[in-house]
Short mmCIF file of C-alpha atoms in Angstrom, two decimals:
data_model
loop_
_atom_site.label_atom_id
_atom_site.label_comp_id
_atom_site.label_asym_id
_atom_site.label_seq_id
_atom_site.Cartn_x
_atom_site.Cartn_y
_atom_site.Cartn_z
CA MET L 838 7.35 -20.90 -16.61
CA HIS L 839 8.19 -24.52 -16.54
CA ARG L 840 7.76 -25.92 -13.01
CA GLU L 841 8.66 -29.44 -11.77
CA THR L 842 7.56 -29.96 -8.19
CA THR L 843 5.90 -32.49 -5.93
CA MET L 844 2.63 -32.04 -3.82
CA ALA L 845 5.19 -31.46 -0.99
CA THR L 846 6.78 -28.53 -2.10
CA VAL L 847 5.57 -25.11 -1.48
CA ARG L 848 6.42 -22.19 -3.41
CA ILE L 849 6.87 -18.93 -1.32
CA GLY L 850 7.38 -15.69 -3.18
CA THR L 851 7.36 -11.88 -2.78
CA PHE L 852 6.46 -9.37 -5.55
CA ASN L 853 6.13 -5.62 -5.24
CA VAL L 854 3.09 -4.82 -7.45
CA GLU L 855 3.61 -0.91 -7.27
CA ASN L 856 -0.25 -0.44 -6.76
CA LEU L 857 -2.84 -2.33 -8.83
CA PHE L 858 -5.27 0.35 -10.09
CA GLU L 859 -4.45 3.70 -8.83
CA ARG L 860 -1.08 5.19 -7.87
CA PRO L 861 -0.30 8.73 -6.52
CA ARG L 862 0.76 11.00 -9.41
CA ALA L 863 3.95 12.15 -7.63
CA MET L 864 5.19 8.56 -7.60
CA ALA L 865 4.73 7.91 -11.22
CA GLY L 866 7.11 8.98 -13.98
CA PRO L 867 9.94 11.63 -13.92
CA LEU L 868 7.76 14.27 -12.28
CA THR L 869 9.94 17.35 -11.15
CA GLY L 870 9.87 17.48 -7.25
CA GLY L 871 8.15 14.19 -6.86
CA ASN L 872 10.15 13.07 -4.09
CA ALA L 873 9.86 16.58 -2.27
CA VAL L 874 6.08 16.35 -2.68
CA LEU L 875 5.98 12.87 -1.01
CA ALA L 876 8.09 13.97 1.83
CA ALA L 877 6.06 17.23 2.48
CA HIS L 878 2.78 14.89 2.31
CA ALA L 879 4.01 12.89 4.90
CA ARG L 880 5.33 15.43 7.12
CA VAL L 881 2.43 17.81 6.80
CA ASN L 882 -0.10 15.18 7.75
CA ALA L 883 2.04 14.26 10.83
CA LEU L 884 2.04 18.06 11.80
CA LEU L 885 -1.81 18.26 11.26
CA ALA L 886 -2.32 15.31 13.72
CA GLU L 887 -0.55 17.47 16.51
CA GLU L 888 -2.99 18.67 19.41
CA THR L 889 -1.79 22.20 19.30
CA TYR L 890 -0.40 24.26 16.30
CA GLY L 891 2.26 26.60 17.94
CA PRO L 892 4.06 29.12 15.84
CA GLU L 893 6.64 26.88 14.58
CA VAL L 894 4.16 24.10 13.69
CA ARG L 895 2.24 26.65 11.70
CA ALA L 896 5.25 27.94 9.89
CA GLU L 897 6.27 24.34 8.97
CA ILE L 898 2.63 23.58 8.04
CA LEU L 899 2.77 26.41 5.53
CA GLU L 900 6.21 25.46 4.21
CA HIS L 901 4.85 22.11 3.15
CA LEU L 902 1.69 23.45 1.77
CA GLY L 903 3.88 25.53 -0.39
CA THR L 904 5.81 22.51 -1.61
CA LEU L 905 2.47 20.81 -2.29
CA GLY L 906 1.22 23.77 -4.38
CA LEU L 907 -1.62 24.30 -1.88
CA LEU L 908 -0.94 27.84 -0.67
CA ARG L 909 -3.40 29.57 -2.89
CA SER L 910 -5.85 26.84 -3.45
CA ASP L 911 -7.14 23.55 -1.86
CA ALA L 912 -6.39 21.75 -5.04
CA ALA L 913 -3.21 21.29 -7.00
CA ALA L 914 -1.59 18.97 -9.57
CA LEU L 915 -0.21 16.46 -7.25
CA ALA L 916 -1.97 17.08 -3.87
CA VAL L 917 -5.43 18.26 -2.38
CA LEU L 918 -6.24 19.92 0.84
CA ARG L 919 -9.51 18.29 2.43
CA GLN L 920 -11.04 20.79 4.62
CA VAL L 921 -14.15 18.96 5.88
CA ARG L 922 -15.23 20.73 8.86
CA GLY L 923 -13.84 24.10 10.22
CA ARG L 924 -10.71 25.92 8.31
CA LEU L 925 -7.00 25.02 8.63
CA VAL L 926 -5.91 27.91 6.51
CA ARG L 927 -7.18 31.55 5.45
CA ARG L 928 -6.26 32.97 2.18
CA THR L 929 -6.43 36.67 1.40
CA GLY L 930 -5.26 39.17 -1.06
CA SER L 931 -4.43 38.83 -4.77
CA VAL L 932 -1.31 37.26 -6.33
CA ALA L 933 -1.57 39.65 -9.20
CA ALA L 934 -1.48 42.55 -6.79
CA GLY L 935 1.31 41.11 -4.65
CA THR L 936 -0.89 41.07 -1.60
CA ALA L 937 -1.50 37.34 -1.32
CA ARG L 938 -1.37 36.00 2.03
CA THR L 939 -2.19 32.52 3.53
CA GLU L 940 -2.26 31.89 7.26
CA VAL L 941 -2.96 28.95 9.52
CA VAL L 942 -6.03 29.84 11.33
CA ALA L 943 -6.65 26.50 13.33
CA HIS L 944 -5.04 26.52 16.63
CA GLY L 945 -4.89 22.63 16.79
CA ARG L 946 -6.44 19.28 15.79
CA GLY L 947 -9.54 20.03 17.58
CA ASP L 948 -10.48 23.23 15.57
CA TRP L 949 -11.05 21.47 12.27
CA VAL L 950 -11.46 18.21 10.38
CA GLY L 951 -9.33 17.48 7.34
CA TRP L 952 -6.10 16.04 5.98
CA VAL L 953 -4.07 16.29 2.79
CA ASP L 954 -4.51 13.70 0.08
CA LEU L 955 -2.27 12.98 -3.00
CA VAL L 956 -3.77 13.16 -6.35
CA LYS L 957 -3.98 9.77 -7.96
CA ASP L 958 -3.85 8.45 -11.47
CA ARG L 959 -5.12 5.18 -12.90
CA VAL L 960 -2.35 2.52 -13.44
CA ASP L 961 -1.80 1.86 -17.29
CA GLU L 962 -4.20 -0.97 -18.24
CA LEU L 963 -1.25 -3.05 -19.93
CA ALA L 964 0.63 -2.60 -16.66
CA MET L 965 -2.31 -4.18 -14.90
CA VAL L 966 -2.40 -7.12 -17.35
CA HIS L 967 1.29 -7.82 -17.08
CA THR L 968 1.09 -7.55 -13.16
CA ALA L 969 -1.43 -10.28 -13.22
CA ARG L 970 0.60 -12.31 -15.71
CA VAL L 971 3.69 -12.16 -13.54
CA VAL L 972 1.60 -13.48 -10.49
CA THR L 973 0.20 -16.14 -12.75
CA ASP L 974 3.56 -17.31 -14.21
CA VAL L 975 5.32 -17.45 -10.85
CA ARG L 976 2.85 -19.75 -9.64
CA ALA L 977 3.65 -19.22 -5.92
CA ASP L 978 1.36 -20.96 -3.39
CA VAL L 979 2.15 -18.27 -0.69
CA LEU L 980 2.84 -14.77 -2.36
CA ALA L 981 3.62 -11.68 -0.44
CA VAL L 982 2.25 -8.64 -2.21
CA VAL L 983 3.82 -5.31 -1.51
CA GLU L 984 2.24 -2.03 -2.49
CA ALA L 985 -1.32 -3.31 -2.87
CA GLU L 986 -4.09 -0.39 -2.33
CA ASN L 987 -6.24 -2.52 0.02
CA ARG L 988 -7.65 -5.83 0.38
CA VAL L 989 -10.78 -5.22 -1.74
CA ALA L 990 -8.65 -4.00 -4.64
CA LEU L 991 -6.33 -7.07 -4.31
CA LYS L 992 -9.05 -9.44 -4.25
CA HIS L 993 -10.91 -7.81 -7.31
CA PHE L 994 -7.73 -7.90 -9.06
CA THR L 995 -6.75 -11.65 -8.33
CA ASP L 996 -10.20 -13.01 -8.90
CA ALA L 997 -10.56 -11.42 -12.28
CA GLY L 998 -7.15 -11.78 -13.37
CA VAL L 999 -5.42 -14.78 -11.77
CA THR L 1000 -7.59 -17.65 -12.45
CA ARG L 1001 -7.14 -21.55 -13.02
CA ALA L 1002 -9.55 -23.66 -14.68
CA GLY L 1003 -11.99 -20.67 -14.23
CA ARG L 1004 -11.66 -20.26 -10.64
CA PRO L 1005 -9.54 -17.68 -8.61
CA ARG L 1006 -6.25 -19.15 -8.06
CA TYR L 1007 -6.00 -17.33 -4.85
CA PRO L 1008 -9.19 -17.63 -2.84
CA HIS L 1009 -7.45 -16.52 0.28
CA VAL L 1010 -6.45 -12.72 0.23
CA MET L 1011 -5.52 -10.50 3.16
CA VAL L 1012 -4.10 -7.05 3.33
CA ILE L 1013 -3.90 -4.81 6.62
CA ASP L 1014 -3.99 -1.23 6.06
CA GLY L 1015 -0.81 0.16 7.69
CA ASN L 1016 0.40 3.60 8.63
CA ASP L 1017 1.09 4.76 5.00
CA ASP L 1018 -1.72 6.89 3.66
CA ARG L 1019 -0.73 6.74 0.09
CA GLY L 1020 -2.11 3.23 -0.55
CA ILE L 1021 0.86 1.14 -0.41
CA ASP L 1022 0.21 -1.61 1.97
CA VAL L 1023 1.38 -5.27 2.23
CA GLY L 1024 -0.51 -8.53 2.14
CA VAL L 1025 -0.44 -12.12 1.17
CA LEU L 1026 -2.18 -14.43 -1.31
CA THR L 1027 -2.51 -18.21 -0.85
CA THR L 1028 -3.89 -21.02 -3.01
CA ARG L 1029 -6.64 -23.06 -1.63
CA PRO L 1030 -4.74 -25.66 0.29
CA TYR L 1031 -2.90 -23.12 2.23
CA ARG L 1032 -5.53 -21.39 4.38
CA ILE L 1033 -4.67 -18.17 6.29
CA VAL L 1034 -5.56 -19.01 9.82
CA SER L 1035 -4.30 -16.20 11.93
CA VAL L 1036 -3.19 -12.64 11.29
CA ARG L 1037 -1.35 -10.48 14.00
CA SER L 1038 -0.56 -6.73 13.17
CA HIS L 1039 2.50 -4.64 14.33
CA VAL L 1040 0.94 -1.39 12.96
CA ASP L 1041 1.20 0.13 16.44
CA ASP L 1042 4.60 -1.03 17.53
CA ARG L 1043 6.65 1.67 18.80
CA ASP L 1044 10.30 2.35 19.56
CA SER L 1045 11.92 3.55 22.96
CA ARG L 1046 11.18 7.10 21.97
CA GLY L 1047 7.55 6.56 21.15
CA ARG L 1048 7.77 6.55 17.30
CA LEU L 1049 6.02 4.14 15.16
CA VAL L 1050 8.30 1.56 13.76
CA PHE L 1051 6.72 0.56 10.57
CA GLY L 1052 5.77 2.88 7.85
CA ARG L 1053 3.31 0.31 6.69
CA ASP L 1054 3.20 -2.71 8.95
CA CYS L 1055 5.02 -6.00 9.60
CA PRO L 1056 1.90 -8.40 9.86
CA GLU L 1057 2.28 -12.02 10.95
CA TYR L 1058 0.27 -14.29 8.57
CA VAL L 1059 0.01 -17.80 9.81
CA VAL L 1060 -0.64 -20.34 7.05
CA GLU L 1061 -2.03 -23.61 7.70
CA LEU L 1062 -0.17 -26.53 5.71
CA PRO L 1063 -2.20 -29.34 4.22
CA GLY L 1064 -0.15 -32.09 5.92
CA GLY L 1065 -0.39 -30.37 9.34
CA GLY L 1066 1.67 -27.69 10.91
CA THR L 1067 1.89 -24.10 9.99
CA LEU L 1068 4.13 -21.55 8.23
CA THR L 1069 4.38 -17.85 9.43
CA VAL L 1070 5.09 -15.07 6.93
CA LEU L 1071 6.16 -11.54 8.13
CA VAL L 1072 5.67 -9.29 5.17
CA ASN L 1073 7.61 -6.15 5.04
CA HIS L 1074 8.16 -2.88 3.15
CA PHE L 1075 11.04 -1.00 4.73
CA LYS L 1076 11.42 2.79 4.52
CA SER L 1077 12.76 3.80 1.00
CA LYS L 1078 15.77 5.79 0.30
CA GLY L 1079 14.06 8.25 -2.08
CA TYR L 1080 12.34 10.46 0.50
CA GLY L 1081 13.93 12.52 3.25
CA THR L 1082 17.60 12.61 4.10
CA GLN L 1083 19.97 9.45 3.78
CA SER L 1084 20.69 9.38 7.52
CA GLU L 1085 17.03 9.62 8.55
CA SER L 1086 16.01 6.82 6.08
CA ASP L 1087 18.76 4.62 7.34
CA ALA L 1088 17.76 5.05 10.83
CA THR L 1089 14.33 4.26 9.99
CA ARG L 1090 15.17 1.15 8.31
CA ARG L 1091 17.59 -0.05 11.13
CA ARG L 1092 14.58 0.54 13.58
CA GLN L 1093 12.43 -1.46 11.31
CA ALA L 1094 15.11 -4.42 10.89
CA THR L 1095 15.64 -4.40 14.58
CA ARG L 1096 11.89 -4.77 15.41
CA THR L 1097 11.34 -7.33 12.68
CA ALA L 1098 14.31 -9.47 14.07
CA ALA L 1099 12.84 -9.14 17.57
CA ILE L 1100 9.49 -10.41 16.19
CA TYR L 1101 11.18 -13.21 14.49
CA ALA L 1102 13.05 -14.25 17.51
CA ALA L 1103 9.93 -14.29 19.51
CA LEU L 1104 8.42 -16.47 17.14
CA ARG L 1105 11.41 -18.91 17.22
CA ALA L 1106 11.26 -18.73 21.11
CA ARG L 1107 7.88 -20.05 21.01
CA GLY L 1108 8.92 -23.03 19.09
CA GLU L 1109 7.83 -21.82 15.63
CA GLU L 1110 10.34 -23.51 13.03
CA ASN L 1111 8.72 -22.47 9.80
CA VAL L 1112 9.18 -18.79 9.60
CA VAL L 1113 9.84 -16.60 6.45
CA VAL L 1114 10.55 -12.84 6.27
CA VAL L 1115 9.69 -11.55 2.77
CA GLY L 1116 9.34 -8.32 1.01
CA ASP L 1117 10.94 -5.03 -0.14
CA LEU L 1118 13.48 -4.09 2.65
CA ASN L 1119 14.78 -1.29 0.37
CA ASP L 1120 18.71 -2.03 1.05
CA THR L 1121 21.27 -4.07 0.11
CA PRO L 1122 22.47 -7.22 1.99
CA GLY L 1123 25.70 -5.65 3.38
CA SER L 1124 23.98 -2.31 4.49
CA THR L 1125 24.19 -1.25 8.14
CA PRO L 1126 20.51 -0.64 8.43
CA LEU L 1127 19.60 -4.37 7.57
CA ARG L 1128 22.40 -5.71 9.85
CA PRO L 1129 20.13 -6.42 12.79
CA LEU L 1130 18.02 -8.76 10.58
CA LEU L 1131 20.49 -10.15 8.09
CA ARG L 1132 23.51 -10.70 10.53
CA GLY L 1133 21.63 -10.62 13.92
CA THR L 1134 19.37 -13.65 13.26
CA ASP L 1135 19.75 -17.19 11.64
CA LEU L 1136 17.48 -16.15 8.78
CA ARG L 1137 19.02 -17.10 5.20
CA ASP L 1138 18.54 -15.43 2.03
CA VAL L 1139 16.95 -17.82 -0.51
CA SER L 1140 19.35 -16.36 -3.13
CA GLU L 1141 22.39 -17.87 -1.17
CA HIS L 1142 20.96 -21.41 -1.47
CA PRO L 1143 22.89 -23.91 -3.70
CA ALA L 1144 19.52 -24.85 -5.50
CA PHE L 1145 18.77 -21.06 -6.16
CA ARG L 1146 18.67 -20.40 -9.94
CA GLY L 1147 19.96 -16.98 -10.62
CA ASP L 1148 20.11 -15.25 -13.98
CA GLY L 1149 23.54 -13.50 -13.42
CA ARG L 1150 22.09 -10.35 -12.04
CA PRO L 1151 22.27 -10.11 -8.24
CA GLY L 1152 19.62 -7.36 -7.99
CA THR L 1153 15.92 -7.47 -7.78
CA TYR L 1154 15.12 -3.87 -8.65
CA GLY L 1155 15.33 -2.06 -11.80
CA ASN L 1156 18.26 -3.27 -13.95
CA GLY L 1157 19.26 -5.89 -11.26
CA THR L 1158 22.56 -4.80 -10.30
CA ALA L 1159 24.24 -5.53 -7.09
CA SER L 1160 23.16 -2.10 -5.51
CA GLN L 1161 19.65 -2.93 -6.67
CA LYS L 1162 19.28 -6.16 -4.46
CA ILE L 1163 16.43 -4.94 -2.18
CA ASP L 1164 13.78 -7.78 -2.28
CA TYR L 1165 14.13 -10.77 -0.09
CA VAL L 1166 12.95 -14.25 1.04
CA LEU L 1167 14.60 -14.85 4.14
CA LEU L 1168 14.22 -18.34 5.67
CA SER L 1169 14.17 -19.66 9.05
CA PRO L 1170 17.06 -22.75 9.28
CA ALA L 1171 14.21 -25.31 8.93
CA LEU L 1172 12.95 -23.80 5.90
CA PHE L 1173 16.35 -23.15 4.56
CA GLU L 1174 17.36 -26.71 5.19
CA ARG L 1175 14.21 -28.08 3.21
CA THR L 1176 14.69 -25.62 0.26
CA VAL L 1177 14.93 -27.40 -3.15
CA GLY L 1178 14.97 -24.40 -5.44
CA GLY L 1179 14.19 -20.87 -6.02
CA SER L 1180 14.55 -17.91 -8.69
CA VAL L 1181 13.91 -14.45 -9.75
CA PHE L 1182 11.36 -13.69 -12.33
CA ARG L 1183 11.94 -10.53 -14.21
CA LYS L 1184 9.72 -10.75 -17.31
CA GLY L 1185 7.44 -7.98 -15.82
CA VAL L 1186 10.32 -5.63 -15.61
CA TRP L 1187 11.33 -2.96 -18.22
CA GLY L 1188 15.33 -3.40 -18.32
CA GLY L 1189 17.33 -0.55 -19.19
CA THR L 1190 16.53 2.59 -21.37
CA HIS L 1191 15.15 0.41 -24.21
CA GLY L 1192 13.98 -2.68 -22.19
CA THR L 1193 16.85 -4.83 -23.87
CA LEU L 1194 18.79 -5.74 -20.78
CA PHE L 1195 16.84 -9.00 -20.29
CA PRO L 1196 13.61 -10.72 -21.78
CA HIS L 1197 10.28 -9.35 -20.94
CA TYR L 1198 6.78 -10.08 -22.20
CA ASP L 1199 6.66 -9.32 -25.82
CA THR L 1200 3.38 -7.14 -25.23
CA MET L 1201 5.43 -4.69 -23.08
CA THR L 1202 6.55 -2.06 -25.64
CA ALA L 1203 7.08 0.77 -23.16
CA PRO L 1204 8.25 1.35 -19.82
CA SER L 1205 4.62 2.49 -18.70
CA HIS L 1206 3.57 -1.19 -19.44
CA ALA L 1207 5.86 -2.74 -17.07
CA ALA L 1208 4.15 -4.76 -14.24
CA SER L 1209 6.58 -3.31 -11.75
CA ASP L 1210 10.19 -1.92 -11.18
CA HIS L 1211 10.78 -5.09 -8.97
CA ALA L 1212 11.27 -8.63 -10.14
CA ALA L 1213 9.41 -11.48 -8.26
CA LEU L 1214 11.48 -13.55 -6.01
CA PHE L 1215 10.66 -17.10 -4.82
CA ALA L 1216 11.81 -20.23 -2.87
CA ASP L 1217 10.62 -23.92 -3.36
CA VAL L 1218 10.51 -25.62 0.15
CA ASP L 1219 9.68 -29.14 0.68
CA LEU L 1220 7.29 -29.07 3.69
CA VAL L 1221 6.49 -32.93 3.97
#
């Protein structure tokens, strides 16, 4: 990618890498019931954390274990029941004889130690190569990363695959594990001049009913600018539309948008001018769930800037249609005023059935080789 810039221009980007090395099998490919498995996995682990397992909780646990294929065995194609100490369930009888029975024998969290894991498969090697290539070609100075397994995986990945003159392009790597136990966390990469000097987590933020707000986290990363001053980056991955009912997921995204807007407002009230909200918000600009963030604040989408260079496709996910505009770089007024460019980068995405909707890397010859279903998005901001 050709890039003309000055030392005063900072490229701020976001990219959903969809895991680097391993990905839950239920999230990959057209697996029958994958969405139901992911929903059951999330719900059953929430139930297992309850202090007491009453009759209704026990019945629901068994229902979700059935969806996960774990009623007759601790191991299934898509999930595993870890019973480390004590027992959650007792299995008796025979399937062949029609006498098979599974019951929850634990009376609560204190009776046993364990959880349900999703089975993971290794990500296609060419997909890893193309992910590294996208990160290299985008050349962001500050890059938000969505769906990274953990900090160690992200650092190994970038140190080995994203280099410049034989040195890691991103010496500063940070990921905070959030509330999602599938290994899809959010983090940030910065080049040498842009040191991460402060991190604040919102992993424990709760709403008025005591519910955790963020399925992952909404970390505040404070990046030191070479010329003085700071840039605060809020990285997000809102609840997707794929799992659970639409009303439930809409309500969750609205809570997340509302809380993110409040975090942003508090930063601005403290005098922070350089603030950017980035990531995969899993909804479109005109949606009701995102209204508190997109209409209730003075944040501006880089794609609305006159200097933004689009490619005729408004979306950032899949084929890039308007209904697939779900990734954002949202800039505070000071940043938007100093924006001198920006674009979307799709070469790591497989467009359409045959990959012919837009150019991609010539080494991508199958959908499994794609770096991601998401395009990278970035803004160039003059921060003298």
